[in-house]
């Protein structure tokens, strides 16, 4: 059974190379477009199956179904499972056929959302949402492996930046689309609608994505693009697994792990608790709170693309200077969001700054920088190592934030009031620490 499953997901064998250059050019142009569409739009759509919990928190709390601490436990289950899954599935992705790897995972995460819409028992919700995190963890490593297989080294920053807009696409659809559905139809549809989206996304991904170029008789993308940058071969390491494990000996990878973990604290704090904060502290309705957060996702699309171009073109593929620039934008946005006047103009400005900065940092610290300094053949493993730390940070955030929010919650009759002060400083402090850790890698450059 296990062997049959591994065989089903395994990448195909290399085929004899096509000699017709016109056909090679045609196939590359066709499939590069399709793959970028699938991993960007598809991953963005499937993101709604990950973020639904953040939209339904207030209805669940107000309905007495779950407390903030219980919601923190449920949310943490996804992030911890995602962390472990991103590591293991990152290693597996280097050996897998992305057409099947991604499509099956997207279908299973959709089914988990259907199950969550029927669940009101805390431990069952923890189990289902954790399982959802495991299936979600196929997405990022799979997308990066597909991208590095079809886009050359010197295109990577721009391609990665475009792909990173998927996060913002998914967040925007969740905050405004799913938020509006919940406001009209109730919390259960906050899961049901993303589940339907997930099923269609799985089918579209299977149709668009292809296995590695060599399995189609194409040369490698670096050969096709005549990329002048070439990675020095590791003659001391014979196996893919040995090459994967070698990245653990790179000190910069460990610093990146910690920097990614702390920026993911802030990232998922806003994703998961931002709507509740805007409803309870700023007095916004659910649709309006979703609209405000959607502003950050729109800015995030620009931020992800801008990061790729700025780091590639302005800093010659050096990520640290761009990291510092985007970190300052992100922290400025947070300070304005939490401490600025309670006006829509200020909140929108804050979300623009935050979205620009945060998505650039997630693009770099969440994978691009690690892929730069790790061997190209094991991009999935590099993503996995960074991913486990990133989502451990997100999981810790979810539980700590829930605990701090519940400690600051006072219930008088049917009225709840919140003191968000302690949790706000926890979130801001994480961003500052991430910036300092990333800055310590100032002299780290593209692997040669």
Coordinates of C-alpha atoms in Angstrom, one line a residue, residues 4 48 92 146 155 200 212-213 233 246 306 340 372:
X4 CA 1.8 2.0 -4.3
X48 CA -9.2 30.4 2.0
X92 CA 9.1 14.7 -0.3
X146 CA 7.3 23.5 -9.5
X155 CA 14.4 34.8 -12.8
X200 CA -12.6 23.4 -8.0
X212 CA 9.6 18.4 -14.2
X213 CA 10.8 19.6 -17.6
X233 CA 28.3 20.7 -8.0
X246 CA 23.6 19.3 4.0
X306 CA 8.1 44.8 -5.7
X340 CA -3.1 55.8 15.3
X372 CA 19.0 31.3 -2.6

